[in-house]
One Martini backbone bead per residue (centre of mass of N, CA, C, O) as a GRO file, in nm:
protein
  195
    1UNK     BB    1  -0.673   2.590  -0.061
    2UNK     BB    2  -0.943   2.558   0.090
    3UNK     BB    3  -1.099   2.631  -0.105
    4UNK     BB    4  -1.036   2.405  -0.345
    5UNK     BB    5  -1.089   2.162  -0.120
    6UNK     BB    6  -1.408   2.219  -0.104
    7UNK     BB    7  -1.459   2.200  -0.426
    8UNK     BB    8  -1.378   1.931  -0.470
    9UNK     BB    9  -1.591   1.793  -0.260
   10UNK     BB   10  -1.864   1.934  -0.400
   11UNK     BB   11  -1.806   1.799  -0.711
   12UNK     BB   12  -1.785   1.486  -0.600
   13UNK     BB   13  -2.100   1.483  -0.475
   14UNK     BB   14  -2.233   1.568  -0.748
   15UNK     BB   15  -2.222   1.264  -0.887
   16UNK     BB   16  -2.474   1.197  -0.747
   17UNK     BB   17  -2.770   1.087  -0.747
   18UNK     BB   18  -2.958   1.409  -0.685
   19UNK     BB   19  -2.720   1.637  -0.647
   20UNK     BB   20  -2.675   1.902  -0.593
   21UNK     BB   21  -2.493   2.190  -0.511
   22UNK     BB   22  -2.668   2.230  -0.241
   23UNK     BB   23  -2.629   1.969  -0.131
   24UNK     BB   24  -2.347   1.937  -0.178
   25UNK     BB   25  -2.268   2.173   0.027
   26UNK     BB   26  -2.424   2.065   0.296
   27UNK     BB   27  -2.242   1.828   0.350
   28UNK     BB   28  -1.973   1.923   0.347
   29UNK     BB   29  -2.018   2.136   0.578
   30UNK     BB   30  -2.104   1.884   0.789
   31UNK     BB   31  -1.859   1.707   0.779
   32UNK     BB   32  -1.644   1.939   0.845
   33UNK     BB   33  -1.848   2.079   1.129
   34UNK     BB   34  -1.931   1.818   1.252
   35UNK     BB   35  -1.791   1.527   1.111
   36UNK     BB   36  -1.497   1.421   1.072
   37UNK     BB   37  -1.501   1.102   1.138
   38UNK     BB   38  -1.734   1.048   0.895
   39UNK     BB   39  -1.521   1.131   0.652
   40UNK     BB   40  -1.328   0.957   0.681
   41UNK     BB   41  -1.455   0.696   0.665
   42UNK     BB   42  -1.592   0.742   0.401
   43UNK     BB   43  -1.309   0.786   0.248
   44UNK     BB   44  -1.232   0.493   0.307
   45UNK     BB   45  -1.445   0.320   0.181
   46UNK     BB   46  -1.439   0.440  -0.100
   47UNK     BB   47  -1.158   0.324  -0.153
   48UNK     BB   48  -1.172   0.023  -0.095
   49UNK     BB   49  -1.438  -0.038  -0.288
   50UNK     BB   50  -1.276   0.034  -0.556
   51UNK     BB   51  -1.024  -0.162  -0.498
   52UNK     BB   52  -1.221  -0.449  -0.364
   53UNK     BB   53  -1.477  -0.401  -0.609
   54UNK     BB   54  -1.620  -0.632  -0.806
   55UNK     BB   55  -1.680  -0.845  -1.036
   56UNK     BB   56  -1.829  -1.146  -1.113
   57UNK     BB   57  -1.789  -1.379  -1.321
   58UNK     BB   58  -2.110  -1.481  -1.377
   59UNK     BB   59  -2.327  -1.200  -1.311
   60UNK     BB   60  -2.164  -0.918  -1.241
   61UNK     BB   61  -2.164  -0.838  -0.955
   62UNK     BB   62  -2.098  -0.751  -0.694
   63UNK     BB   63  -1.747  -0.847  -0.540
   64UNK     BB   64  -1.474  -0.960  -0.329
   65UNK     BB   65  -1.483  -1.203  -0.511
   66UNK     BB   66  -1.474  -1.361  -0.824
   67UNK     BB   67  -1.728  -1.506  -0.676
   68UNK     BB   68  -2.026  -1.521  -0.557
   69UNK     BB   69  -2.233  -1.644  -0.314
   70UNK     BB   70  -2.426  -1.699  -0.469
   71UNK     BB   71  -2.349  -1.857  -0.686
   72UNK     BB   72  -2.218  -2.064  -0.504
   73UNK     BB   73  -2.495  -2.162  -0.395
   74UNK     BB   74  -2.640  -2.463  -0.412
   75UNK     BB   75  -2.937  -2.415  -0.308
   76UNK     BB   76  -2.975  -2.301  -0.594
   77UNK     BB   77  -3.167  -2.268  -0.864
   78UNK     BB   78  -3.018  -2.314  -1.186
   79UNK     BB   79  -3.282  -2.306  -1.346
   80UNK     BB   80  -3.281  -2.004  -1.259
   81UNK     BB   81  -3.265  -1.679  -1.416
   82UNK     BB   82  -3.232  -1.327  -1.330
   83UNK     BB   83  -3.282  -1.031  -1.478
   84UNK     BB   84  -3.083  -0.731  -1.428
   85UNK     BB   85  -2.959  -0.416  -1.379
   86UNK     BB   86  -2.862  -0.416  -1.065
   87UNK     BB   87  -2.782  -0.443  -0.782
   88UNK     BB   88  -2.987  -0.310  -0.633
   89UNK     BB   89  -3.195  -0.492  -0.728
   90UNK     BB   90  -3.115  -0.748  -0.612
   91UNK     BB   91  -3.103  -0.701  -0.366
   92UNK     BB   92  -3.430  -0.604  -0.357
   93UNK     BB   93  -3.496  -0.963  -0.454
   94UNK     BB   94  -3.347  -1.077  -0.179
   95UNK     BB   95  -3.526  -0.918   0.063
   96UNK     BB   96  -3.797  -1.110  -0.002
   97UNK     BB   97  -3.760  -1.409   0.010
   98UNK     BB   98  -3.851  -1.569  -0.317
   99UNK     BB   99  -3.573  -1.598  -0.465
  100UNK     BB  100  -3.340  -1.900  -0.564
  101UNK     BB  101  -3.201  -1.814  -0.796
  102UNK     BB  102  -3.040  -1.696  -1.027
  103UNK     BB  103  -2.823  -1.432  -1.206
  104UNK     BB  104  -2.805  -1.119  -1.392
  105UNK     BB  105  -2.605  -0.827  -1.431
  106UNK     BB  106  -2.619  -0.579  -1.671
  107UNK     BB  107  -2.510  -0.247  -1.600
  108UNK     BB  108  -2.813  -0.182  -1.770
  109UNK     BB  109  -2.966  -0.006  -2.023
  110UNK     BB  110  -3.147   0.050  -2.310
  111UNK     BB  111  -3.035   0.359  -2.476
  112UNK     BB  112  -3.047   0.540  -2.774
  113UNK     BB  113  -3.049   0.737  -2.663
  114UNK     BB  114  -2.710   0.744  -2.502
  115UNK     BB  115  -2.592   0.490  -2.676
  116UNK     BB  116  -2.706   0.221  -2.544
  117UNK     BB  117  -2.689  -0.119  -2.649
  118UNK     BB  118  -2.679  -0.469  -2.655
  119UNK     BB  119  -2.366  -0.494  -2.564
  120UNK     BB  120  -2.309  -0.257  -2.339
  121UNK     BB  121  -2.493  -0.510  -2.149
  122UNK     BB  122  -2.405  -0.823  -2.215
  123UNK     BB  123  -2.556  -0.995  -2.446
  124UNK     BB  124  -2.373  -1.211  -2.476
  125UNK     BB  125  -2.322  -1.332  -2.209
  126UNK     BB  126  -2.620  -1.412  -2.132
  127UNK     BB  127  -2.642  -1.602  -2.338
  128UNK     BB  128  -2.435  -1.808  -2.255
  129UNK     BB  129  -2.554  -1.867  -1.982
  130UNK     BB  130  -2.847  -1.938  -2.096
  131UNK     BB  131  -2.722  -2.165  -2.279
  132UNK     BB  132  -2.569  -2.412  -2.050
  133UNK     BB  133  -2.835  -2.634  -2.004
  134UNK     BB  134  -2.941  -2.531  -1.696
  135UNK     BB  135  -3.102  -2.313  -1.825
  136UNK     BB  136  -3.489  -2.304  -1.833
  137UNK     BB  137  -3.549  -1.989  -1.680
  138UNK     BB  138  -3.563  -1.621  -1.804
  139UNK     BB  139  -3.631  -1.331  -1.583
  140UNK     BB  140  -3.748  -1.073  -1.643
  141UNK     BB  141  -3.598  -0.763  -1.426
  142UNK     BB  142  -3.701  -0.489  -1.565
  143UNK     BB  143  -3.803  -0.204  -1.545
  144UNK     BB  144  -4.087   0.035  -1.577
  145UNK     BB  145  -3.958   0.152  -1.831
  146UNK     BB  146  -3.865   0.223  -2.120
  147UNK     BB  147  -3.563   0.087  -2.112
  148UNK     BB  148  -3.674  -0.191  -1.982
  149UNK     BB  149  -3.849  -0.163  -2.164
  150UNK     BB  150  -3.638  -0.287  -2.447
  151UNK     BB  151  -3.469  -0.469  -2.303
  152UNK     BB  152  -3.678  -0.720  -2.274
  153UNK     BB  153  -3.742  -0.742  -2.573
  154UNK     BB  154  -3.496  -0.806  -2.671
  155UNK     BB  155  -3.409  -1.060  -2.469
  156UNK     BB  156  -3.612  -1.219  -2.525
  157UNK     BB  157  -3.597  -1.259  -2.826
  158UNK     BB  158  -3.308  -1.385  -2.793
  159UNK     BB  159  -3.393  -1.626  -2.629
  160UNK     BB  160  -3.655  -1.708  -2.773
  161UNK     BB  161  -3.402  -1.824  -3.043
  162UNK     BB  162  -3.285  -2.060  -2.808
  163UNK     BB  163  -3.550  -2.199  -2.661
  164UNK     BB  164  -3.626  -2.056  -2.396
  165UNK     BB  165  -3.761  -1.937  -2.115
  166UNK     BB  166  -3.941  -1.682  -2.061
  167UNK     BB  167  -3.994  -1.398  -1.810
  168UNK     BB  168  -4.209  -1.168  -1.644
  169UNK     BB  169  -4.257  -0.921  -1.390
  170UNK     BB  170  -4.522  -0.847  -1.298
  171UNK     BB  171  -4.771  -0.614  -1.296
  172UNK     BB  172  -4.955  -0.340  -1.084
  173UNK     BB  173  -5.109  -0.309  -0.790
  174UNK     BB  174  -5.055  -0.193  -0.499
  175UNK     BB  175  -5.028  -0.283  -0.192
  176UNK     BB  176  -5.272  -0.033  -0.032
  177UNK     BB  177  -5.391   0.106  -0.297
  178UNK     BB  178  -5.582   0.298  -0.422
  179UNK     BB  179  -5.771   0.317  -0.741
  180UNK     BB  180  -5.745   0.637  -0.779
  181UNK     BB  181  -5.432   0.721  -0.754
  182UNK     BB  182  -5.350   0.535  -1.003
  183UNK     BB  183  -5.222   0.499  -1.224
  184UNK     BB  184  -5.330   0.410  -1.558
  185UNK     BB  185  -5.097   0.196  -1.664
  186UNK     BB  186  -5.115   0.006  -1.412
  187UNK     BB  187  -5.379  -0.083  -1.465
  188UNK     BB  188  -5.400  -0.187  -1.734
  189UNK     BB  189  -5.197  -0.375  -1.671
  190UNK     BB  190  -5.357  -0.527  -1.427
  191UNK     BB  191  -5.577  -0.635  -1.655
  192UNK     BB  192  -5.368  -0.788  -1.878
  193UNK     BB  193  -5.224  -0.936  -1.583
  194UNK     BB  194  -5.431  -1.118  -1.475
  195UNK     BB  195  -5.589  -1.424  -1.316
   0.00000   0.00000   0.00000
């Protein structure tokens, strides 16, 4: 029975992004046999966590209240929507501490090898939510791989088809690093994208 039940445990670890069966593994070991106090936080946070946190009405963001507190501070500008991939992202673009407009986060982006188009990620939600009359400018960050540019140039397109002003998070050359290291993408675009 314990050989079964620490298969299930090492089972459940490899569901996380970048888990291989032998990382999985060495958790469960080191949970069982070094920290079992932390086993159990970890087991209660994770219960506590799937079943009192929501999606946002407005945002779709994680939350734990029906409406998210970004969505509720008034001193947000409601004319800036940034549209984001995942709460990690928004996440991400708050610890900069350089935008104060409001959010809309798809949970997933356009991946047609994988089935999945723009029904799957909420493009009629977002549609309607930039269509609302107070959002003037919709800045689409999503990633810069192949799947987020394909979502951001389709969001574009429906979005400047409601007559929106449209815009995308700059890329180019990382702060702090020498252009012979730097991928030849990055800078082609930090030259196309120049000011």
């Amino acid at each position: 029975m314990a050989d079964a039940a620490l298969d299930a445990l090492i089972d459940s670890l490899r569901c996380l992004p970048g888990v291989g069966q032998k990382s999985a593994q060495r958790m469960a070991y080191h949970l069982l046999q070094h920290d079992r106090p932390s086993a159990l936080r970890l087991a209660q946070a994770l219960e506590t966590a799937v079943s009192e946190v929501k999606h946002c009405a407005r945002c779709y963001t994680f939350s734990h209240e029906p409406v998210c507190e970004v969505c509720l501070d008034e001193a947000r500008e409601r004319q800036l929507l940034c549209v984001v991939e995942s709460p990690a992202d928004q996440a991400a673009l708050e610890r900069t501490g350089s935008y104060r407009g409001l959010y809309f986060v798809l949970m997933g982006r356009i991946s047609p090898l994988d089935g999945i188009g723009p029904r799957d990620i909420g493009m009629s939600a977002l549609l309607e939510r930039a269509s609302d009359g107070v959002v003037q400018e919709v800045i689409l960050a999503t990633n810069f791989h192949a799947e987020g540019e394909a979502t951001a140039h389709v969001l574009s397109e429906q979005l400047r088809a409601r007559g929106l002003k449209v815009t995308r998070l700059a890329r180019g050359v990382p702060v702090g690093s020498e252009l012979e290291y730097v991928d030849l993408g990055t800078i082609a675009h930090a030259f196309m994208d120049r000011r």
